[in-house]
PDB file of C-alpha atoms in Angstrom:
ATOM      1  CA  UNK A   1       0.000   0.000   0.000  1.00  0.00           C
ATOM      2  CA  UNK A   2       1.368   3.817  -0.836  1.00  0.00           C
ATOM      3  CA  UNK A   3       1.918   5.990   2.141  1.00  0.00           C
ATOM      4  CA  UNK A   4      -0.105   9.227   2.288  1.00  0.00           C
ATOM      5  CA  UNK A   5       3.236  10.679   2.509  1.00  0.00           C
ATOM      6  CA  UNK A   6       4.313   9.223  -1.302  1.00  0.00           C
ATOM      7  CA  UNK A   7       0.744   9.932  -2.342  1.00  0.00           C
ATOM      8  CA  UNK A   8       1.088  13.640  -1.703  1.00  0.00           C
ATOM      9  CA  UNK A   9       4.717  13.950  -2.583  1.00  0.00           C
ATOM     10  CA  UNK A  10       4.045  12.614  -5.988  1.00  0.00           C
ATOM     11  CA  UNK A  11       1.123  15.286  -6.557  1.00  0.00           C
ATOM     12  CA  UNK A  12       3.184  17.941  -5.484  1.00  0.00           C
ATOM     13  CA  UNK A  13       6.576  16.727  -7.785  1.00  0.00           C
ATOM     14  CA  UNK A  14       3.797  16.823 -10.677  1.00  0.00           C
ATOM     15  CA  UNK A  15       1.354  19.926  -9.601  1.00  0.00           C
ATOM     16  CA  UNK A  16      -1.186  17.696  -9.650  1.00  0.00           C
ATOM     17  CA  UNK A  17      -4.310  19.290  -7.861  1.00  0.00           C
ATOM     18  CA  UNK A  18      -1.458  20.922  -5.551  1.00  0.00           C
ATOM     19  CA  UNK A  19       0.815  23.656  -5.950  1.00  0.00           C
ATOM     20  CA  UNK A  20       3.796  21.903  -7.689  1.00  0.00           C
ATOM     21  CA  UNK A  21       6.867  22.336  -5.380  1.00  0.00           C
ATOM     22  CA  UNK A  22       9.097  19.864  -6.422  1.00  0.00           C
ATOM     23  CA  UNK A  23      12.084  20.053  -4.336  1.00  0.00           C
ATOM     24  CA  UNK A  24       9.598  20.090  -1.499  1.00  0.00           C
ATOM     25  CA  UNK A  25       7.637  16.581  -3.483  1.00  0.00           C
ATOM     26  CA  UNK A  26      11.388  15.479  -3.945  1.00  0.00           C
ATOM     27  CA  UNK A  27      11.971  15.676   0.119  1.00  0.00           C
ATOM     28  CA  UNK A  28       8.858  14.123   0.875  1.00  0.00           C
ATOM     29  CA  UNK A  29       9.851  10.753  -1.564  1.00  0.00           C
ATOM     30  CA  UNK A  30      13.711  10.853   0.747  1.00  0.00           C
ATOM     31  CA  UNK A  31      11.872  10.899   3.778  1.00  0.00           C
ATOM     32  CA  UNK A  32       8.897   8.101   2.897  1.00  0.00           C
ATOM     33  CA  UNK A  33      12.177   6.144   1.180  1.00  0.00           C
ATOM     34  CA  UNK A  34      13.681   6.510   4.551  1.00  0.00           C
ATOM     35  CA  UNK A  35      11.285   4.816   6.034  1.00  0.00           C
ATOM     36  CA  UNK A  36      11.798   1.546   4.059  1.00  0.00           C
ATOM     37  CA  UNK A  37       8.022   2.500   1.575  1.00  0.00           C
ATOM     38  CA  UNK A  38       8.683   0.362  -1.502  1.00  0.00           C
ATOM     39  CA  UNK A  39       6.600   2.987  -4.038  1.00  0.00           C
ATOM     40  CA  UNK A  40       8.870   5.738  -2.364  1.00  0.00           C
ATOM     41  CA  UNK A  41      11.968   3.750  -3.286  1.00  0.00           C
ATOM     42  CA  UNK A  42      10.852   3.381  -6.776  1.00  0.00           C
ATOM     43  CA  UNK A  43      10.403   7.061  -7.003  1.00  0.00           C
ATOM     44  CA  UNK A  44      12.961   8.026  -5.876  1.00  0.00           C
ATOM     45  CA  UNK A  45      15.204   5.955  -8.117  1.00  0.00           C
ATOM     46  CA  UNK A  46      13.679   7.663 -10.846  1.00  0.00           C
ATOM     47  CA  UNK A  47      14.439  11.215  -9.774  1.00  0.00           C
ATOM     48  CA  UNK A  48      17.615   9.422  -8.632  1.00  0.00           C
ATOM     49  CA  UNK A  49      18.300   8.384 -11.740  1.00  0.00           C
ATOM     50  CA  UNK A  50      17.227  11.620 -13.835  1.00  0.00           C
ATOM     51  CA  UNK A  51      19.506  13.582 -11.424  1.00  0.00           C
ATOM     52  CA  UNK A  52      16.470  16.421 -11.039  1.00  0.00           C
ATOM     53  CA  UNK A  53      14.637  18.563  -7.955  1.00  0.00           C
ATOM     54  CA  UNK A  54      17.765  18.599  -6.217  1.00  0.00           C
ATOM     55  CA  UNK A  55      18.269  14.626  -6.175  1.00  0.00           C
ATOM     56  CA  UNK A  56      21.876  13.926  -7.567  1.00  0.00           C
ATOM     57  CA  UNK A  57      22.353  12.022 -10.727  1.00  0.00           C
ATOM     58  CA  UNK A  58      24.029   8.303 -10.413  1.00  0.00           C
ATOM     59  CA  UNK A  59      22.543   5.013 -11.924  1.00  0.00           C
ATOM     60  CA  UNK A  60      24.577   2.561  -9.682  1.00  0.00           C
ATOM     61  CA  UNK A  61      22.126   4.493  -6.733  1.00  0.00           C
ATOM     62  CA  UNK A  62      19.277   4.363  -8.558  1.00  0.00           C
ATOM     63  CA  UNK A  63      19.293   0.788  -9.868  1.00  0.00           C
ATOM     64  CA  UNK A  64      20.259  -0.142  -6.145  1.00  0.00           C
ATOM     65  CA  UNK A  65      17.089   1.924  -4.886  1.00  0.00           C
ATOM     66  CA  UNK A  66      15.262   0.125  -7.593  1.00  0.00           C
ATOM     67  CA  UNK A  67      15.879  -2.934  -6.061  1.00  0.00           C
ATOM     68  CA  UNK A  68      15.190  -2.577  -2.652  1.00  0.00           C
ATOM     69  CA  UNK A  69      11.847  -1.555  -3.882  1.00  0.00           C
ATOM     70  CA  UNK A  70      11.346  -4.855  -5.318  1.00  0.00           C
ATOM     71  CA  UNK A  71      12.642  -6.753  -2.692  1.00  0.00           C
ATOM     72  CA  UNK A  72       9.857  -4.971  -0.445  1.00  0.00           C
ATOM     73  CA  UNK A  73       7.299  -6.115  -2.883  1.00  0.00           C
ATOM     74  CA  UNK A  74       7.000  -3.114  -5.515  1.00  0.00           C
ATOM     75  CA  UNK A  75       5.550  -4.834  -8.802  1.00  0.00           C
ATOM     76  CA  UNK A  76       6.650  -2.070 -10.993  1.00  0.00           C
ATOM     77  CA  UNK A  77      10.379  -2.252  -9.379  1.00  0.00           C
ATOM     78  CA  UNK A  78      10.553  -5.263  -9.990  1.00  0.00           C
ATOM     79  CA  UNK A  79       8.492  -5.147 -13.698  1.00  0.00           C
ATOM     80  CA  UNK A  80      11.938  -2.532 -14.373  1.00  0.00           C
ATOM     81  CA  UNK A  81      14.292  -4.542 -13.335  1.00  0.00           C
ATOM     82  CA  UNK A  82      13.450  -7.231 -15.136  1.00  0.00           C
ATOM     83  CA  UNK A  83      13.354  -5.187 -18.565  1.00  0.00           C
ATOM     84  CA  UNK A  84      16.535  -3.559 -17.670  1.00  0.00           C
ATOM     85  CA  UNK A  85      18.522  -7.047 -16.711  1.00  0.00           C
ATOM     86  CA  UNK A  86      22.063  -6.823 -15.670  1.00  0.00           C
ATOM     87  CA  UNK A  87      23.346  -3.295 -15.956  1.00  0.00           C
ATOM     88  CA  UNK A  88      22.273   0.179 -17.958  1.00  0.00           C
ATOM     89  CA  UNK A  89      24.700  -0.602 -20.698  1.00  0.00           C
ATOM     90  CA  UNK A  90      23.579  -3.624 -21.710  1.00  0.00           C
ATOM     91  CA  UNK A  91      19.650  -2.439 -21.793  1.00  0.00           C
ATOM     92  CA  UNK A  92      20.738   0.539 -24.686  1.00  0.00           C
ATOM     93  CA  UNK A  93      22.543  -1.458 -26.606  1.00  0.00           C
ATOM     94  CA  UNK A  94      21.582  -2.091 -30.331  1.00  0.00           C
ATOM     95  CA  UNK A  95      21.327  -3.883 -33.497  1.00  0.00           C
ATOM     96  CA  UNK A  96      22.824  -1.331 -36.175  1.00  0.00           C
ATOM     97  CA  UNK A  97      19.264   0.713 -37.867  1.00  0.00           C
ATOM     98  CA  UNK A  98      18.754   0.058 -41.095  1.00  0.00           C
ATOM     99  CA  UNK A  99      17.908   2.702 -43.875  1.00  0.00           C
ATOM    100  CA  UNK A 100      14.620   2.182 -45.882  1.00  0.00           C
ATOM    101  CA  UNK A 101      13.767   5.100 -48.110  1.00  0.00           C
ATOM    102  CA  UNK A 102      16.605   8.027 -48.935  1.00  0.00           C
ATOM    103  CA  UNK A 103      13.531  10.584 -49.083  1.00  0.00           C
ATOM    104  CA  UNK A 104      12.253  11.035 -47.118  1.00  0.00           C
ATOM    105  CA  UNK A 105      15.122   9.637 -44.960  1.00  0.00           C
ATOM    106  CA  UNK A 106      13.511   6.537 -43.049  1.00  0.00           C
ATOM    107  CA  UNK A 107      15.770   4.024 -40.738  1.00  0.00           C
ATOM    108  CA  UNK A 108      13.932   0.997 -39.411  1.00  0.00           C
ATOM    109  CA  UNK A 109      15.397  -0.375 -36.026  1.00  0.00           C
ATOM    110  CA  UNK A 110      13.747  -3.809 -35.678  1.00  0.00           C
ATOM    111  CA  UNK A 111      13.472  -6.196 -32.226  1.00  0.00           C
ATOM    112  CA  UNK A 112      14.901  -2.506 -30.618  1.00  0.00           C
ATOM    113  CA  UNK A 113      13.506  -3.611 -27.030  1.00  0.00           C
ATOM    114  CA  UNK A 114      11.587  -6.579 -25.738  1.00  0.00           C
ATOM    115  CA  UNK A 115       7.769  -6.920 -25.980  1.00  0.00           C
ATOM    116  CA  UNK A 116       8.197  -7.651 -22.200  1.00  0.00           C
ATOM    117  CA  UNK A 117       9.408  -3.730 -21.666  1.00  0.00           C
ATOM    118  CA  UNK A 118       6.158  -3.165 -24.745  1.00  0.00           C
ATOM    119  CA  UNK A 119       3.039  -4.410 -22.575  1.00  0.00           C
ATOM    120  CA  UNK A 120       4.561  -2.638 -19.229  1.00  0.00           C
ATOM    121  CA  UNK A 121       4.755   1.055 -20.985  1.00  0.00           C
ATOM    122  CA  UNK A 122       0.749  -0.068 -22.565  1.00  0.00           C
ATOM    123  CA  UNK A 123       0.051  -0.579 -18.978  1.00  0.00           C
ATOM    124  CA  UNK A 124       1.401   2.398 -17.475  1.00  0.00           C
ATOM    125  CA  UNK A 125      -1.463   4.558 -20.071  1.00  0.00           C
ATOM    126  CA  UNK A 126      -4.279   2.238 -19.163  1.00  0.00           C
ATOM    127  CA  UNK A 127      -7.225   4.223 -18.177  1.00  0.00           C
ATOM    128  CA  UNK A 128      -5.370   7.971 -18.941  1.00  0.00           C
ATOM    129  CA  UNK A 129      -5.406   7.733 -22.617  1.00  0.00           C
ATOM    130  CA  UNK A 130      -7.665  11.210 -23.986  1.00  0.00           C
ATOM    131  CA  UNK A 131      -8.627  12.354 -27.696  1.00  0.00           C
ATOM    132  CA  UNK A 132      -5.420  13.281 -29.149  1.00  0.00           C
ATOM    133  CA  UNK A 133      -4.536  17.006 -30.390  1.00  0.00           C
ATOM    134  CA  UNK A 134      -2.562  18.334 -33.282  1.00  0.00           C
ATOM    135  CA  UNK A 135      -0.403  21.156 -33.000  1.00  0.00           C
ATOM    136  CA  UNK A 136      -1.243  23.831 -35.150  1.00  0.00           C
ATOM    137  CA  UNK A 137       2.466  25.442 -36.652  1.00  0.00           C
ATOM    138  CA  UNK A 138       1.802  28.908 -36.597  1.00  0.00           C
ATOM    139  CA  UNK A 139       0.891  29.059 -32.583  1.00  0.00           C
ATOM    140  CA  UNK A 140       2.447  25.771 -31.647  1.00  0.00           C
ATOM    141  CA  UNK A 141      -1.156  25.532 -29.981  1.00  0.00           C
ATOM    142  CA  UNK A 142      -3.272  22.108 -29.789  1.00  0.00           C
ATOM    143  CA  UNK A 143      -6.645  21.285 -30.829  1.00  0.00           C
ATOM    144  CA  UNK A 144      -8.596  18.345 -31.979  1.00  0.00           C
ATOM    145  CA  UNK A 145      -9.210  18.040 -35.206  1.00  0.00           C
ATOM    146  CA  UNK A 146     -11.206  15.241 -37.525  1.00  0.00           C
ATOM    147  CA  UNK A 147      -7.605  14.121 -39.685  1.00  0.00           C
ATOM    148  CA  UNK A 148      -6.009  12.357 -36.081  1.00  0.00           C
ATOM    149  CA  UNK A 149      -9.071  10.203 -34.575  1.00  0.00           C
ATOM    150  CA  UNK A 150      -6.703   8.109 -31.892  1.00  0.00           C
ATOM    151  CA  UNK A 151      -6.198   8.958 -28.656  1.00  0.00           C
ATOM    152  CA  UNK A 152      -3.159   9.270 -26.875  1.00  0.00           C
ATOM    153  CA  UNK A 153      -1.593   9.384 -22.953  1.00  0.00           C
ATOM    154  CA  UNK A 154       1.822  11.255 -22.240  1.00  0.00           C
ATOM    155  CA  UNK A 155       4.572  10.290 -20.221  1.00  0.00           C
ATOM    156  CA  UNK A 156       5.927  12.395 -17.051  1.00  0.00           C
ATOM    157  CA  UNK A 157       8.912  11.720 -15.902  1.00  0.00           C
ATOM    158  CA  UNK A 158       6.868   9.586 -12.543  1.00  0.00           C
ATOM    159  CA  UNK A 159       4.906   7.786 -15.256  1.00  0.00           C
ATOM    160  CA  UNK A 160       8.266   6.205 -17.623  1.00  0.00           C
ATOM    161  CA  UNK A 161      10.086   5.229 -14.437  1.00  0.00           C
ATOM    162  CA  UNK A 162      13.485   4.550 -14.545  1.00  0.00           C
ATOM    163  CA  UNK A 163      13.014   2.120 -17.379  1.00  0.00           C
ATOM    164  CA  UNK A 164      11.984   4.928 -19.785  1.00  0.00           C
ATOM    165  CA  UNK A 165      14.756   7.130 -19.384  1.00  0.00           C
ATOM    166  CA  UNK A 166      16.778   4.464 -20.139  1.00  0.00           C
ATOM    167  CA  UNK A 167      14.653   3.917 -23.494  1.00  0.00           C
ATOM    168  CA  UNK A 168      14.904   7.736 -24.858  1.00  0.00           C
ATOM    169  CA  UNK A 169      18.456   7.066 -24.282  1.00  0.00           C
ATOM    170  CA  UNK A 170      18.577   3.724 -25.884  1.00  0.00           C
ATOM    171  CA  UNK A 171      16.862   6.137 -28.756  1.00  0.00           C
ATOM    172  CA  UNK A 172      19.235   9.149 -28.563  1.00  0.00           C
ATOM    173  CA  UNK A 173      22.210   6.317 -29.493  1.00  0.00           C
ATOM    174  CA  UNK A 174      20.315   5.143 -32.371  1.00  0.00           C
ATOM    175  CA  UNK A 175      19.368   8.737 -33.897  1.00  0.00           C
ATOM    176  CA  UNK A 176      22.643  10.428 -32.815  1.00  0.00           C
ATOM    177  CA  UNK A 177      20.194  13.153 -30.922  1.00  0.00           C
ATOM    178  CA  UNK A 178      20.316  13.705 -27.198  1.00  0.00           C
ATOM    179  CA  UNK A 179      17.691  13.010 -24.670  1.00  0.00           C
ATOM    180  CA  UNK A 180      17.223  17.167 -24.311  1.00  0.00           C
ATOM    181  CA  UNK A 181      16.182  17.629 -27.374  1.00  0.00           C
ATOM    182  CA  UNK A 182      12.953  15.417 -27.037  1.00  0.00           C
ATOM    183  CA  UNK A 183       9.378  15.985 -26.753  1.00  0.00           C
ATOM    184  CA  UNK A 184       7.526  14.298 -23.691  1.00  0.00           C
ATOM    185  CA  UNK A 185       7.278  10.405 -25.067  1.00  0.00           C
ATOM    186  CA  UNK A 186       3.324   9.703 -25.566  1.00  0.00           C
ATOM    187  CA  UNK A 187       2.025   6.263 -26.364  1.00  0.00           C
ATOM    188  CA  UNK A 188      -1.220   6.481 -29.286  1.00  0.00           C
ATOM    189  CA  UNK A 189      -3.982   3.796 -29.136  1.00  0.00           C
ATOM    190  CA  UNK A 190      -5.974   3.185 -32.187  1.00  0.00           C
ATOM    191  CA  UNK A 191      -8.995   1.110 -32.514  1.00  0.00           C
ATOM    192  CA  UNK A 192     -11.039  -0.306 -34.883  1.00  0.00           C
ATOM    193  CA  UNK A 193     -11.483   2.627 -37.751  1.00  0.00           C
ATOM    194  CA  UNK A 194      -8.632   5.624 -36.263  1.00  0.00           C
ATOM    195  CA  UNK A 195      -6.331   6.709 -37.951  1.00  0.00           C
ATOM    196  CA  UNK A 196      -4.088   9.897 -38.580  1.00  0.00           C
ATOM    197  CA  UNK A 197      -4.449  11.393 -42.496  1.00  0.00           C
ATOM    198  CA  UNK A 198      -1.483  12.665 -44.080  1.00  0.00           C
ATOM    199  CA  UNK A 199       0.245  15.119 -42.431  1.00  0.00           C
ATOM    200  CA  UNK A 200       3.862  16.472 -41.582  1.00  0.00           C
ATOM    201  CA  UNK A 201       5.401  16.577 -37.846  1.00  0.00           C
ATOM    202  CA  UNK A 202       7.177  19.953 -38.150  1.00  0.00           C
ATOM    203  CA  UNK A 203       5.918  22.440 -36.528  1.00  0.00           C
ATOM    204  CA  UNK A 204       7.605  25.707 -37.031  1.00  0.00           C
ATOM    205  CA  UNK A 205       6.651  28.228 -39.880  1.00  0.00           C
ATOM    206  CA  UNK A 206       9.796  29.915 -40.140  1.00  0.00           C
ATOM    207  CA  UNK A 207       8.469  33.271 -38.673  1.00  0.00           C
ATOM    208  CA  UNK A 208       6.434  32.706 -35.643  1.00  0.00           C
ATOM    209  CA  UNK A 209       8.051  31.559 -32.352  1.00  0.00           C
ATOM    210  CA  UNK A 210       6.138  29.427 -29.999  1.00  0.00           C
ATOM    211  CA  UNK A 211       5.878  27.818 -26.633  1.00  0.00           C
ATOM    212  CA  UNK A 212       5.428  28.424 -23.179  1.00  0.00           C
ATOM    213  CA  UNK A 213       7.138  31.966 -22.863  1.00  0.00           C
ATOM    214  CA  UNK A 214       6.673  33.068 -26.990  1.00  0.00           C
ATOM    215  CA  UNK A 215       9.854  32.317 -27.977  1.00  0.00           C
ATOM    216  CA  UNK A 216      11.279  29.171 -29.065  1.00  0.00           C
ATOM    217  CA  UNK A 217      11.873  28.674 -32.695  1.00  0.00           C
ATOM    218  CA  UNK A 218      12.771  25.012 -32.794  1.00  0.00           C
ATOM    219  CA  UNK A 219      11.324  22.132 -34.626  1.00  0.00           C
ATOM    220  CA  UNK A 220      11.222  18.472 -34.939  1.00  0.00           C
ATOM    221  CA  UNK A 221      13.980  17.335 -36.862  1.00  0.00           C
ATOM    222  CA  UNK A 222      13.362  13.270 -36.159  1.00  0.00           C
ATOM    223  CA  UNK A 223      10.403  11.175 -35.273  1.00  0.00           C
ATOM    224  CA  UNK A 224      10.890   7.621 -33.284  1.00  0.00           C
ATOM    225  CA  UNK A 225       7.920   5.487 -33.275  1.00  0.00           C
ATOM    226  CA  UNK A 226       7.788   1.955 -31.219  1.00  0.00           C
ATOM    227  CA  UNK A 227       5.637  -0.542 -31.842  1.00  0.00           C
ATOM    228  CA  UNK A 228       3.735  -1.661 -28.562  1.00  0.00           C
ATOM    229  CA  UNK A 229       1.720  -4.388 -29.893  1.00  0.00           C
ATOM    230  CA  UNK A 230       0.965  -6.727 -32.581  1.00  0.00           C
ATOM    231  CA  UNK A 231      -2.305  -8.797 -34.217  1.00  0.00           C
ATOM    232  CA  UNK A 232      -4.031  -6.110 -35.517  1.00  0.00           C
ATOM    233  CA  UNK A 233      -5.290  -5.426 -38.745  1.00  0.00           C
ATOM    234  CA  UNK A 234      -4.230  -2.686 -41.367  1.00  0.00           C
ATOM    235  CA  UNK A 235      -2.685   0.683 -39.054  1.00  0.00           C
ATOM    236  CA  UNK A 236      -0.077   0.669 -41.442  1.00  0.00           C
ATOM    237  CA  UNK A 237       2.706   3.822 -41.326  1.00  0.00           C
ATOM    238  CA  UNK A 238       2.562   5.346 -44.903  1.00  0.00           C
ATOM    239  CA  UNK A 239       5.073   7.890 -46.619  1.00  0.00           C
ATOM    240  CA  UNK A 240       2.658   8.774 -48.948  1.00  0.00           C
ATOM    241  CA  UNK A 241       4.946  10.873 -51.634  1.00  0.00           C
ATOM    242  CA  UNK A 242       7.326   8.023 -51.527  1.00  0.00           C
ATOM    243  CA  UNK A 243       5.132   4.967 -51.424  1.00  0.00           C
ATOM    244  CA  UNK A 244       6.586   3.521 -48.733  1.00  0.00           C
ATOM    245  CA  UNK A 245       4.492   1.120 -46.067  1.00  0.00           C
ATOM    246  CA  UNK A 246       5.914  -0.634 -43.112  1.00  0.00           C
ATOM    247  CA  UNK A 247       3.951  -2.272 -40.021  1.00  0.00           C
ATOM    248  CA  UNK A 248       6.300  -3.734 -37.284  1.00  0.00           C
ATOM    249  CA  UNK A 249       5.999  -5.732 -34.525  1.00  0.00           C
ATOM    250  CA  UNK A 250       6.258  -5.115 -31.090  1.00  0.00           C
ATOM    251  CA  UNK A 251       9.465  -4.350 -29.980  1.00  0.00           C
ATOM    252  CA  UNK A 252      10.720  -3.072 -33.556  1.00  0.00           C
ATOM    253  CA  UNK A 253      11.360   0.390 -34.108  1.00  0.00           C
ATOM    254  CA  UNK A 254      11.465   2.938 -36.762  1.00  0.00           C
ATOM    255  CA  UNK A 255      12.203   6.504 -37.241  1.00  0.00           C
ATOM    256  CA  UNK A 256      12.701   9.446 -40.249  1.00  0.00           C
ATOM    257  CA  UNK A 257      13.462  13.015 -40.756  1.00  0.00           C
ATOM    258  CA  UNK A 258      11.161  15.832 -41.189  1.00  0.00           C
ATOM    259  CA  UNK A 259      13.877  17.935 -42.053  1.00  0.00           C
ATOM    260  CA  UNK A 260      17.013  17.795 -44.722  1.00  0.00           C
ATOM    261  CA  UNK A 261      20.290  19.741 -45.164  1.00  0.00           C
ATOM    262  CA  UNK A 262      18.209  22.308 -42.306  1.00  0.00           C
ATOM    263  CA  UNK A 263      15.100  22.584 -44.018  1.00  0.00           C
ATOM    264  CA  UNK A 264      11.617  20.864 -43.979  1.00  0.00           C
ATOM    265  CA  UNK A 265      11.455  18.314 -46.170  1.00  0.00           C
ATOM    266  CA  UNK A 266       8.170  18.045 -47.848  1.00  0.00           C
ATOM    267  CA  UNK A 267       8.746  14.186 -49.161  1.00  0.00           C
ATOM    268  CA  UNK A 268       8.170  13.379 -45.435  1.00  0.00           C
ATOM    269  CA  UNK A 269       4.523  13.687 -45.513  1.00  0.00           C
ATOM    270  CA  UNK A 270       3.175  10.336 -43.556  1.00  0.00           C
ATOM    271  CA  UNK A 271      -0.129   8.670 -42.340  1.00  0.00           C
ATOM    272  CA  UNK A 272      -1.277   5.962 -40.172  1.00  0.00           C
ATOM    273  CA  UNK A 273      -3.607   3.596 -41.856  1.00  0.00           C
ATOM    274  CA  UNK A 274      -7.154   3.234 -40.332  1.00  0.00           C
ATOM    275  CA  UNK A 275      -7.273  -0.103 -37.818  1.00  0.00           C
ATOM    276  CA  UNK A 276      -9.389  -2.394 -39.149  1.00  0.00           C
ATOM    277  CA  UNK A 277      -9.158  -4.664 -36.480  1.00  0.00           C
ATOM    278  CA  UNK A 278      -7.906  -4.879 -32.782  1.00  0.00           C
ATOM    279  CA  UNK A 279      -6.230  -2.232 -31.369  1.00  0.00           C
ATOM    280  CA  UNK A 280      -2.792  -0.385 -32.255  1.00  0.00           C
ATOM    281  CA  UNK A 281      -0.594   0.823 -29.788  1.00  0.00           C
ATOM    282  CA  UNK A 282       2.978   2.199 -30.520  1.00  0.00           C
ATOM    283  CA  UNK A 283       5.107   4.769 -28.987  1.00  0.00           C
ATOM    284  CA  UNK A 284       5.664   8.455 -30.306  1.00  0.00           C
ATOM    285  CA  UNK A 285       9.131  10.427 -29.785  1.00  0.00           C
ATOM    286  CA  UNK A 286       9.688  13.686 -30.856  1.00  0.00           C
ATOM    287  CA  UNK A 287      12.768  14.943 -31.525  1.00  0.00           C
ATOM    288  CA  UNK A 288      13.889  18.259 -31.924  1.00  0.00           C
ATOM    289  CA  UNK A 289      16.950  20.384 -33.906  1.00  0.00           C
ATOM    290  CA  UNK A 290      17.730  22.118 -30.406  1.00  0.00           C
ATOM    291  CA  UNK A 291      16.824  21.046 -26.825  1.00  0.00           C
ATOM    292  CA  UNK A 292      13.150  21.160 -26.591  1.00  0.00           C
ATOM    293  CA  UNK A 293      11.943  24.154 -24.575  1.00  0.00           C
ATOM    294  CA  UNK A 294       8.080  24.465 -25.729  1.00  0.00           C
TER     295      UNK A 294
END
């Protein structure tokens, strides 16, 4: 069972329904850890392992705070643990990617983690996933709109654990692009029907700058999708100006540019097929020409 204590020092690390004070949340997580809570452990080897809120950075700590987590009976600890296996190396290493299509430039990184580590981040969404929203490029604002009919749930750093941070650095290796310059990871679900028309993931016009504070002019340069799941039908990712299809399986990754030689290439213009049976699930990285600050 979660202490009070944990309960409330999560919603305060995240601002959720509380003022966010996370060096204050971050405290809160020591002293619950402290006192031997397993969920408090596993918290705090993620904040442990992020080196953030005042929490310094070091993997041997966190992987050791990790396990004593699991030995006290955290199923998630443990559930990381297992994906990660016998050090950090060893979990982001990699099978060479593989390039597809020249334009737009497309790599394909296939059995890139285990379905094991798949069904755990599917889990971690279950019940949170909401309509998702396109950015509009001008603004950088979101909205609904009737071309993306899936719905999506997005990571915070609680939610990924220790074993995502290891995975958007397991990606940063294979697209030469640090961990900064990424989006919040977001897992979309498609059922039976959804889909995403064609559409480009760049986002700035060249003239507008965007984000929290007005003014970051930075754009996504690379896209990383994961496949989640498998046994569906159709949900096919299309580059429609090349004519290029593919449809992994889970576990397999692949990932292209939006942009080339610094400017948005238009070749990259890409779909998802409508699912016409099960249910899709596959995991969304953005990655941008400058850490992300939007």
């Amino acid at each position: 069972m979660v202490s009070s204590r944990t309960v409330l020092a999560k919603r305060m690390l995240l601002g959720d329904g509380v003022a966010q004070e996370p060096k204050r949340g971050a405290a809160l997580v020591m002293e619950a850890a402290d006192e031997g809570d397993p969920e408090a452990l596993s918290l705090l080897a993620t904040l442990t392992a992020a080196g953030v809120w005042g929490v310094g950075q070091s993997w041997p700590r966190a992987l050791d705070l990790l396990a004593r987590a699991a030995a006290l009976g955290s199923v998630d600890a443990a559930a990381q643990l297992g994906f990660i296996g016998e050090s950090p190396e060893r979990f982001v290493a990699f099978e060479p990617p593989v390039k597809v299509c020249e334009s737009p430039q497309v790599w394909t990184a296939e059995r890139f983690v285990d379905p094991a580590l798949c069904a755990w981040l599917v889990a971690q969404g279950a019940g949170k996933f909401k309509p998702a929203l396109m950015r509009e490029a001008s603004t950088g604002n979101s909205a609904a709109l009737a071309s993306r009919t899936c719905s999506d749930f997005v990571f915070d750093i609680l939610a990924g654990g220790v074993a995502m941070l290891l995975l958007r650095i397991k990606i940063a290796r294979a697209t030469g692009i640090p961990p900064p310059h990424m989006e919040p990871p977001q897992i979309f679900h498609y059922a039976v029907g959804e889909e995403i028309k064609p559409h480009y993931d760049f986002l700035f016009d060249g003239r507008n700058a965007y984000g929290r504070d007005g003014t970051y002019r930075g754009d996504r340069l690379v896209t990383f999708l994961l496949y989640l799941n498998e046994g569906y039908g159709g949900g096919e990712l299309e580059f429609v100006k090349a004519g290029y299809r593919y449809k992994g399986r889970a576990g397999d990754g692949i990932f292209f540019a939006s942009q080339k030689d610094g400017k948005q290439d238009w070749q990259s213009l890409h779909a998802a097929a409508p699912v016409t049976s099960g249910e899709k699930f596959i995991l969304s990285q953005w990655i941008h020409d400058r850490p992300f600050a939007a």
